Amino acid sequence: MTHKVLVVEDEPALVDTLEYNLLKQGYEVVIAMDGAKALDMARRERPDVVVLDIMLPVMDGFEVCRILRQETNVPILMLTARTDEVDKIVGLEVGADDYLSKPFSMRELMARVKALLRRVRLAREEANEQAAEKRDAALRQETLVFGDLTIDLNRREVSCKGQAQHLKPKEFDLLVFLARNRGIVLSRDLVLERVWGWDYDGGSRTVDVHVRWLREKIEQDPSRPVRIVTVRGVGYRFEG
Ligand code: CA
């Protein structure tokens, strides 16, 4: 991926040198030669890093830096010609990420630019990781709880009577379907269609058999079920 560097400098010779060396390193380069143009360019070109001189026409580098900082997190490397400028960068917290005193070697400038880009990349990766962790945590919370019965939808795990119950895939799907329709009478045909699908060619006895297996696992007394209740002549109702 090519990174774009905005060079803000009003000395043509230095602009040429910077451009030449940045291009040679494989960067894309955009140039602004005064402070106002620098803001325009930054907004339009969305550079990955800004190399910003302080002594500039129209608006100085401090002002440009201060405004840019309010608008974006783009890393800013300031170029200073005087010691009192360094004091100002460090002391006034203009928001620059790094600075380099003139005269500097191109090798040094390239190293600083590279370091800034690396810092941004790491920060971005960290932010992505945190977002992913947050998402996972939210998913993990997708759990149905009915008294001592817990159904973890993402891990497809069920615990009851204080211990993990090993459900076959269809038993799990059936339990989730029943639980999500708690309190509603569900016909065998509907259950069959929703849990086993249209193309299933077994009879509705399949539902009865799976309900019996489920009861063994989630009822205190499977012969007198209170969670999955039989509705005579129709089907079942989940009571929770
Ligand atoms: Ca200058």
PDB file of C-alpha atoms and ligand atoms in Angstrom:
ATOM      1  CA  MET A   1       0.000   0.000   0.000  1.00  0.00           C
ATOM      2  CA  THR A   2       1.369   3.390  -0.978  1.00  0.00           C
ATOM      3  CA  HIS A   3       1.430   6.044   1.709  1.00  0.00           C
ATOM      4  CA  LYS A   4       0.762   9.636   0.862  1.00  0.00           C
ATOM      5  CA  VAL A   5       2.961  12.339   2.347  1.00  0.00           C
ATOM      6  CA  LEU A   6       1.926  15.989   2.410  1.00  0.00           C
ATOM      7  CA  VAL A   7       4.995  18.204   2.337  1.00  0.00           C
ATOM      8  CA  VAL A   8       4.408  21.758   3.546  1.00  0.00           C
ATOM      9  CA  GLU A   9       7.464  23.882   2.866  1.00  0.00           C
ATOM     10  CA  ASP A  10       8.082  27.202   1.142  1.00  0.00           C
ATOM     11  CA  GLU A  11      11.744  26.822   0.180  1.00  0.00           C
ATOM     12  CA  PRO A  12      11.687  25.453  -3.368  1.00  0.00           C
ATOM     13  CA  ALA A  13      15.094  23.757  -3.088  1.00  0.00           C
ATOM     14  CA  LEU A  14      14.084  21.873   0.047  1.00  0.00           C
ATOM     15  CA  VAL A  15      10.712  20.969  -1.477  1.00  0.00           C
ATOM     16  CA  ASP A  16      12.521  19.438  -4.459  1.00  0.00           C
ATOM     17  CA  THR A  17      14.890  17.462  -2.257  1.00  0.00           C
ATOM     18  CA  LEU A  18      12.086  16.187  -0.050  1.00  0.00           C
ATOM     19  CA  GLU A  19       9.935  15.237  -3.006  1.00  0.00           C
ATOM     20  CA  TYR A  20      12.776  13.470  -4.767  1.00  0.00           C
ATOM     21  CA  ASN A  21      13.704  11.412  -1.724  1.00  0.00           C
ATOM     22  CA  LEU A  22      10.155  10.551  -0.690  1.00  0.00           C
ATOM     23  CA  LEU A  23       9.297   9.423  -4.219  1.00  0.00           C
ATOM     24  CA  LYS A  24      12.449   7.333  -4.273  1.00  0.00           C
ATOM     25  CA  GLN A  25      11.279   5.593  -1.096  1.00  0.00           C
ATOM     26  CA  GLY A  26       7.983   4.759  -2.777  1.00  0.00           C
ATOM     27  CA  TYR A  27       5.771   7.390  -1.173  1.00  0.00           C
ATOM     28  CA  GLU A  28       3.156   9.398  -2.985  1.00  0.00           C
ATOM     29  CA  VAL A  29       3.896  13.101  -2.483  1.00  0.00           C
ATOM     30  CA  VAL A  30       1.640  16.142  -2.438  1.00  0.00           C
ATOM     31  CA  ILE A  31       3.012  19.617  -1.857  1.00  0.00           C
ATOM     32  CA  ALA A  32       1.726  22.850  -0.342  1.00  0.00           C
ATOM     33  CA  MET A  33       3.867  25.960  -0.175  1.00  0.00           C
ATOM     34  CA  ASP A  34       1.908  28.053   2.285  1.00  0.00           C
ATOM     35  CA  GLY A  35      -0.195  27.430   5.396  1.00  0.00           C
ATOM     36  CA  ALA A  36      -3.618  27.977   3.847  1.00  0.00           C
ATOM     37  CA  LYS A  37      -2.863  25.660   0.942  1.00  0.00           C
ATOM     38  CA  ALA A  38      -1.588  23.112   3.444  1.00  0.00           C
ATOM     39  CA  LEU A  39      -5.028  22.951   5.080  1.00  0.00           C
ATOM     40  CA  ASP A  40      -6.736  22.680   1.682  1.00  0.00           C
ATOM     41  CA  MET A  41      -4.414  19.868   0.635  1.00  0.00           C
ATOM     42  CA  ALA A  42      -4.761  18.009   3.904  1.00  0.00           C
ATOM     43  CA  ARG A  43      -8.548  18.079   3.645  1.00  0.00           C
ATOM     44  CA  ARG A  44      -8.640  17.115  -0.019  1.00  0.00           C
ATOM     45  CA  GLU A  45      -5.797  14.611  -0.241  1.00  0.00           C
ATOM     46  CA  ARG A  46      -6.111  12.947   3.178  1.00  0.00           C
ATOM     47  CA  PRO A  47      -2.388  12.257   3.544  1.00  0.00           C
ATOM     48  CA  ASP A  48      -1.038   9.496   5.797  1.00  0.00           C
ATOM     49  CA  VAL A  49       1.582  11.794   7.233  1.00  0.00           C
ATOM     50  CA  VAL A  50       2.325  15.545   7.115  1.00  0.00           C
ATOM     51  CA  VAL A  51       5.816  17.040   7.022  1.00  0.00           C
ATOM     52  CA  LEU A  52       5.216  20.606   8.163  1.00  0.00           C
ATOM     53  CA  ASP A  53       7.616  23.527   8.178  1.00  0.00           C
ATOM     54  CA  ILE A  54       6.992  26.242  10.748  1.00  0.00           C
ATOM     55  CA  MET A  55       8.021  29.435   8.963  1.00  0.00           C
ATOM     56  CA  LEU A  56       5.449  29.643   6.169  1.00  0.00           C
ATOM     57  CA  PRO A  57       3.621  32.383   4.262  1.00  0.00           C
ATOM     58  CA  VAL A  58      -0.047  33.180   5.019  1.00  0.00           C
ATOM     59  CA  MET A  59      -0.297  30.996   8.118  1.00  0.00           C
ATOM     60  CA  ASP A  60       2.573  29.543  10.136  1.00  0.00           C
ATOM     61  CA  GLY A  61       3.108  25.850  10.843  1.00  0.00           C
ATOM     62  CA  PHE A  62       1.960  26.163  14.447  1.00  0.00           C
ATOM     63  CA  GLU A  63      -1.445  27.424  13.334  1.00  0.00           C
ATOM     64  CA  VAL A  64      -1.702  24.792  10.592  1.00  0.00           C
ATOM     65  CA  CYS A  65      -0.824  22.081  13.101  1.00  0.00           C
ATOM     66  CA  ARG A  66      -3.336  23.341  15.645  1.00  0.00           C
ATOM     67  CA  ILE A  67      -6.173  23.371  13.088  1.00  0.00           C
ATOM     68  CA  LEU A  68      -5.227  20.003  11.568  1.00  0.00           C
ATOM     69  CA  ARG A  69      -5.176  18.452  15.003  1.00  0.00           C
ATOM     70  CA  GLN A  70      -8.799  19.456  15.548  1.00  0.00           C
ATOM     71  CA  GLU A  71      -9.791  17.801  12.298  1.00  0.00           C
ATOM     72  CA  THR A  72      -7.702  14.648  12.033  1.00  0.00           C
ATOM     73  CA  ASN A  73      -5.284  12.274  13.733  1.00  0.00           C
ATOM     74  CA  VAL A  74      -2.821  12.367  10.840  1.00  0.00           C
ATOM     75  CA  PRO A  75       0.730  12.205  12.203  1.00  0.00           C
ATOM     76  CA  ILE A  76       2.572  15.512  11.878  1.00  0.00           C
ATOM     77  CA  LEU A  77       6.327  15.901  11.697  1.00  0.00           C
ATOM     78  CA  MET A  78       7.355  19.533  12.167  1.00  0.00           C
ATOM     79  CA  LEU A  79      10.473  21.063  10.686  1.00  0.00           C
ATOM     80  CA  THR A  80      12.105  23.756  12.782  1.00  0.00           C
ATOM     81  CA  ALA A  81      14.837  26.229  11.988  1.00  0.00           C
ATOM     82  CA  ARG A  82      15.224  27.817  15.410  1.00  0.00           C
ATOM     83  CA  THR A  83      15.638  26.650  18.989  1.00  0.00           C
ATOM     84  CA  ASP A  84      12.765  28.787  20.241  1.00  0.00           C
ATOM     85  CA  GLU A  85      10.499  26.920  17.818  1.00  0.00           C
ATOM     86  CA  VAL A  86      11.463  23.638  19.430  1.00  0.00           C
ATOM     87  CA  ASP A  87      10.543  25.094  22.805  1.00  0.00           C
ATOM     88  CA  LYS A  88       7.182  26.059  21.416  1.00  0.00           C
ATOM     89  CA  ILE A  89       6.516  22.634  19.888  1.00  0.00           C
ATOM     90  CA  VAL A  90       7.397  20.865  23.091  1.00  0.00           C
ATOM     91  CA  GLY A  91       5.986  23.438  25.517  1.00  0.00           C
ATOM     92  CA  LEU A  92       2.746  24.555  23.910  1.00  0.00           C
ATOM     93  CA  GLU A  93       1.451  21.183  22.884  1.00  0.00           C
ATOM     94  CA  VAL A  94       0.519  22.259  19.364  1.00  0.00           C
ATOM     95  CA  GLY A  95      -0.227  18.627  18.673  1.00  0.00           C
ATOM     96  CA  ALA A  96       2.770  17.658  16.541  1.00  0.00           C
ATOM     97  CA  ASP A  97       3.859  14.050  16.820  1.00  0.00           C
ATOM     98  CA  ASP A  98       7.540  14.674  16.220  1.00  0.00           C
ATOM     99  CA  TYR A  99       9.934  17.385  15.059  1.00  0.00           C
ATOM    100  CA  LEU A 100      13.196  17.654  13.226  1.00  0.00           C
ATOM    101  CA  SER A 101      15.618  20.584  13.431  1.00  0.00           C
ATOM    102  CA  LYS A 102      17.051  22.054  10.269  1.00  0.00           C
ATOM    103  CA  PRO A 103      19.442  21.187   8.829  1.00  0.00           C
ATOM    104  CA  PHE A 104      18.647  17.471   8.874  1.00  0.00           C
ATOM    105  CA  SER A 105      19.732  14.537   6.790  1.00  0.00           C
ATOM    106  CA  MET A 106      17.263  12.945   4.395  1.00  0.00           C
ATOM    107  CA  ARG A 107      18.047   9.618   6.002  1.00  0.00           C
ATOM    108  CA  GLU A 108      16.886  10.996   9.359  1.00  0.00           C
ATOM    109  CA  LEU A 109      13.708  12.440   7.871  1.00  0.00           C
ATOM    110  CA  MET A 110      12.857   9.149   6.168  1.00  0.00           C
ATOM    111  CA  ALA A 111      13.368   7.289   9.435  1.00  0.00           C
ATOM    112  CA  ARG A 112      11.011   9.663  11.270  1.00  0.00           C
ATOM    113  CA  VAL A 113       8.319   9.423   8.582  1.00  0.00           C
ATOM    114  CA  LYS A 114       8.553   5.650   8.632  1.00  0.00           C
ATOM    115  CA  ALA A 115       8.318   5.575  12.421  1.00  0.00           C
ATOM    116  CA  LEU A 116       5.216   7.765  12.399  1.00  0.00           C
ATOM    117  CA  LEU A 117       3.495   5.579   9.833  1.00  0.00           C
ATOM    118  CA  ARG A 118       4.362   2.503  11.854  1.00  0.00           C
ATOM    119  CA  ARG A 119       2.919   4.075  14.988  1.00  0.00           C
ATOM    120  CA  VAL A 120      -0.329   4.830  13.168  1.00  0.00           C
ATOM    121  CA  ARG A 121      -0.551   1.307  11.804  1.00  0.00           C
ATOM    122  CA  LEU A 122      -0.030  -0.225  15.247  1.00  0.00           C
ATOM    123  CA  ALA A 123      -2.626   2.060  16.806  1.00  0.00           C
ATOM    124  CA  ARG A 124      -5.089   1.127  14.080  1.00  0.00           C
ATOM    125  CA  GLU A 125      -4.455  -2.595  14.545  1.00  0.00           C
ATOM    126  CA  GLU A 126      -4.900  -2.231  18.278  1.00  0.00           C
ATOM    127  CA  ALA A 127      -8.208  -0.420  17.765  1.00  0.00           C
ATOM    128  CA  ASN A 128      -9.381  -3.166  15.388  1.00  0.00           C
ATOM    129  CA  GLU A 129      -8.440  -5.840  17.903  1.00  0.00           C
ATOM    130  CA  GLN A 130     -10.338  -4.085  20.640  1.00  0.00           C
ATOM    131  CA  ALA A 131     -13.384  -3.748  18.424  1.00  0.00           C
ATOM    132  CA  ALA A 132     -13.248  -7.453  17.590  1.00  0.00           C
ATOM    133  CA  GLU A 133     -12.988  -8.375  21.260  1.00  0.00           C
ATOM    134  CA  LYS A 134     -15.977  -6.209  22.036  1.00  0.00           C
ATOM    135  CA  ARG A 135     -17.968  -7.884  19.290  1.00  0.00           C
ATOM    136  CA  ASP A 136     -17.041 -11.333  20.594  1.00  0.00           C
ATOM    137  CA  ALA A 137     -18.054 -10.362  24.103  1.00  0.00           C
ATOM    138  CA  ALA A 138     -21.435  -9.172  22.836  1.00  0.00           C
ATOM    139  CA  LEU A 139     -21.934 -12.467  21.007  1.00  0.00           C
ATOM    140  CA  ARG A 140     -20.961 -14.474  24.023  1.00  0.00           C
ATOM    141  CA  GLN A 141     -23.760 -12.816  25.939  1.00  0.00           C
ATOM    142  CA  GLU A 142     -26.330 -14.440  23.694  1.00  0.00           C
ATOM    143  CA  THR A 143     -27.552 -16.866  26.255  1.00  0.00           C
ATOM    144  CA  LEU A 144     -31.055 -17.943  27.186  1.00  0.00           C
ATOM    145  CA  VAL A 145     -31.594 -18.611  30.864  1.00  0.00           C
ATOM    146  CA  PHE A 146     -34.620 -20.336  32.434  1.00  0.00           C
ATOM    147  CA  GLY A 147     -34.010 -21.063  36.095  1.00  0.00           C
ATOM    148  CA  ASP A 148     -31.249 -23.674  36.215  1.00  0.00           C
ATOM    149  CA  LEU A 149     -31.419 -24.180  32.450  1.00  0.00           C
ATOM    150  CA  THR A 150     -28.898 -22.193  30.420  1.00  0.00           C
ATOM    151  CA  ILE A 151     -28.705 -22.269  26.637  1.00  0.00           C
ATOM    152  CA  ASP A 152     -25.586 -20.722  25.128  1.00  0.00           C
ATOM    153  CA  LEU A 153     -26.568 -19.978  21.546  1.00  0.00           C
ATOM    154  CA  ASN A 154     -23.097 -19.310  20.202  1.00  0.00           C
ATOM    155  CA  ARG A 155     -21.259 -22.147  21.834  1.00  0.00           C
ATOM    156  CA  ARG A 156     -24.284 -24.393  21.375  1.00  0.00           C
ATOM    157  CA  GLU A 157     -23.948 -25.532  24.936  1.00  0.00           C
ATOM    158  CA  VAL A 158     -26.672 -26.356  27.398  1.00  0.00           C
ATOM    159  CA  SER A 159     -26.354 -26.711  31.099  1.00  0.00           C
ATOM    160  CA  CYS A 160     -29.036 -27.929  33.454  1.00  0.00           C
ATOM    161  CA  LYS A 161     -29.272 -29.485  36.879  1.00  0.00           C
ATOM    162  CA  GLY A 162     -25.930 -27.856  37.595  1.00  0.00           C
ATOM    163  CA  GLN A 163     -24.025 -29.581  34.837  1.00  0.00           C
ATOM    164  CA  ALA A 164     -23.324 -29.470  31.124  1.00  0.00           C
ATOM    165  CA  GLN A 165     -25.747 -31.552  29.061  1.00  0.00           C
ATOM    166  CA  HIS A 166     -24.611 -33.090  25.828  1.00  0.00           C
ATOM    167  CA  LEU A 167     -27.243 -32.424  23.217  1.00  0.00           C
ATOM    168  CA  LYS A 168     -27.192 -33.756  19.689  1.00  0.00           C
ATOM    169  CA  PRO A 169     -27.387 -31.003  17.039  1.00  0.00           C
ATOM    170  CA  LYS A 170     -31.099 -31.546  16.355  1.00  0.00           C
ATOM    171  CA  GLU A 171     -31.889 -31.687  20.059  1.00  0.00           C
ATOM    172  CA  PHE A 172     -30.179 -28.349  20.480  1.00  0.00           C
ATOM    173  CA  ASP A 173     -32.003 -26.801  17.527  1.00  0.00           C
ATOM    174  CA  LEU A 174     -35.306 -28.122  18.835  1.00  0.00           C
ATOM    175  CA  LEU A 175     -34.676 -26.752  22.314  1.00  0.00           C
ATOM    176  CA  VAL A 176     -33.759 -23.323  20.947  1.00  0.00           C
ATOM    177  CA  PHE A 177     -36.842 -23.228  18.752  1.00  0.00           C
ATOM    178  CA  LEU A 178     -39.093 -24.196  21.656  1.00  0.00           C
ATOM    179  CA  ALA A 179     -37.381 -21.780  24.052  1.00  0.00           C
ATOM    180  CA  ARG A 180     -37.634 -18.868  21.664  1.00  0.00           C
ATOM    181  CA  ASN A 181     -41.367 -19.505  21.393  1.00  0.00           C
ATOM    182  CA  ARG A 182     -41.866 -19.844  25.093  1.00  0.00           C
ATOM    183  CA  GLY A 183     -45.510 -20.050  26.152  1.00  0.00           C
ATOM    184  CA  ILE A 184     -46.764 -20.688  22.619  1.00  0.00           C
ATOM    185  CA  VAL A 185     -48.374 -23.969  21.591  1.00  0.00           C
ATOM    186  CA  LEU A 186     -46.382 -25.420  18.702  1.00  0.00           C
ATOM    187  CA  SER A 187     -47.762 -28.151  16.475  1.00  0.00           C
ATOM    188  CA  ARG A 188     -45.603 -31.130  15.594  1.00  0.00           C
ATOM    189  CA  ASP A 189     -45.801 -30.157  11.920  1.00  0.00           C
ATOM    190  CA  LEU A 190     -44.572 -26.634  12.598  1.00  0.00           C
ATOM    191  CA  VAL A 191     -41.721 -27.904  14.746  1.00  0.00           C
ATOM    192  CA  LEU A 192     -40.801 -30.424  12.090  1.00  0.00           C
ATOM    193  CA  GLU A 193     -40.782 -27.780   9.398  1.00  0.00           C
ATOM    194  CA  ARG A 194     -38.760 -25.239  11.367  1.00  0.00           C
ATOM    195  CA  VAL A 195     -36.243 -27.549  12.975  1.00  0.00           C
ATOM    196  CA  TRP A 196     -35.870 -30.298  10.401  1.00  0.00           C
ATOM    197  CA  GLY A 197     -36.825 -28.366   7.311  1.00  0.00           C
ATOM    198  CA  TRP A 198     -39.258 -28.806   4.445  1.00  0.00           C
ATOM    199  CA  ASP A 199     -37.309 -31.560   2.792  1.00  0.00           C
ATOM    200  CA  TYR A 200     -37.236 -33.818   5.833  1.00  0.00           C
ATOM    201  CA  ASP A 201     -39.227 -36.937   5.005  1.00  0.00           C
ATOM    202  CA  GLY A 202     -39.471 -38.508   8.456  1.00  0.00           C
ATOM    203  CA  GLY A 203     -42.800 -38.381  10.267  1.00  0.00           C
ATOM    204  CA  SER A 204     -43.843 -36.184  13.164  1.00  0.00           C
ATOM    205  CA  ARG A 205     -42.904 -39.046  15.484  1.00  0.00           C
ATOM    206  CA  THR A 206     -39.385 -37.687  15.117  1.00  0.00           C
ATOM    207  CA  VAL A 207     -40.449 -34.652  17.149  1.00  0.00           C
ATOM    208  CA  ASP A 208     -41.840 -36.843  19.925  1.00  0.00           C
ATOM    209  CA  VAL A 209     -38.671 -38.888  20.112  1.00  0.00           C
ATOM    210  CA  HIS A 210     -36.451 -35.806  20.336  1.00  0.00           C
ATOM    211  CA  VAL A 211     -38.694 -34.212  22.936  1.00  0.00           C
ATOM    212  CA  ARG A 212     -38.362 -37.366  25.034  1.00  0.00           C
ATOM    213  CA  TRP A 213     -34.565 -37.237  24.760  1.00  0.00           C
ATOM    214  CA  LEU A 214     -34.561 -33.535  25.623  1.00  0.00           C
ATOM    215  CA  ARG A 215     -36.713 -34.140  28.682  1.00  0.00           C
ATOM    216  CA  GLU A 216     -34.146 -36.628  29.976  1.00  0.00           C
ATOM    217  CA  LYS A 217     -31.625 -33.837  29.911  1.00  0.00           C
ATOM    218  CA  ILE A 218     -33.516 -30.767  31.062  1.00  0.00           C
ATOM    219  CA  GLU A 219     -36.404 -31.965  33.229  1.00  0.00           C
ATOM    220  CA  GLN A 220     -36.045 -32.755  36.928  1.00  0.00           C
ATOM    221  CA  ASP A 221     -38.537 -35.589  36.455  1.00  0.00           C
ATOM    222  CA  PRO A 222     -38.739 -36.536  32.768  1.00  0.00           C
ATOM    223  CA  SER A 223     -41.921 -38.533  33.370  1.00  0.00           C
ATOM    224  CA  ARG A 224     -43.638 -35.416  34.716  1.00  0.00           C
ATOM    225  CA  PRO A 225     -42.265 -32.645  32.494  1.00  0.00           C
ATOM    226  CA  VAL A 226     -42.757 -28.998  33.483  1.00  0.00           C
ATOM    227  CA  ARG A 227     -40.495 -27.362  30.889  1.00  0.00           C
ATOM    228  CA  ILE A 228     -41.595 -29.003  27.666  1.00  0.00           C
ATOM    229  CA  VAL A 229     -45.279 -29.623  28.199  1.00  0.00           C
ATOM    230  CA  THR A 230     -47.384 -31.853  25.949  1.00  0.00           C
ATOM    231  CA  VAL A 231     -50.474 -30.184  24.538  1.00  0.00           C
ATOM    232  CA  ARG A 232     -52.762 -33.096  23.832  1.00  0.00           C
ATOM    233  CA  GLY A 233     -53.697 -33.535  20.204  1.00  0.00           C
ATOM    234  CA  VAL A 234     -51.566 -30.608  19.059  1.00  0.00           C
ATOM    235  CA  GLY A 235     -47.927 -30.603  20.045  1.00  0.00           C
ATOM    236  CA  TYR A 236     -45.783 -28.944  22.677  1.00  0.00           C
ATOM    237  CA  ARG A 237     -45.349 -25.801  24.655  1.00  0.00           C
ATOM    238  CA  PHE A 238     -42.147 -24.597  26.318  1.00  0.00           C
ATOM    239  CA  GLU A 239     -42.764 -23.207  29.785  1.00  0.00           C
ATOM    240  CA  GLY A 240     -39.219 -22.168  30.702  1.00  0.00           C
TER     241      GLY A 240
HETATM  242 CA    CA B   1      10.042  27.941   5.704  1.00  0.00          CA
END
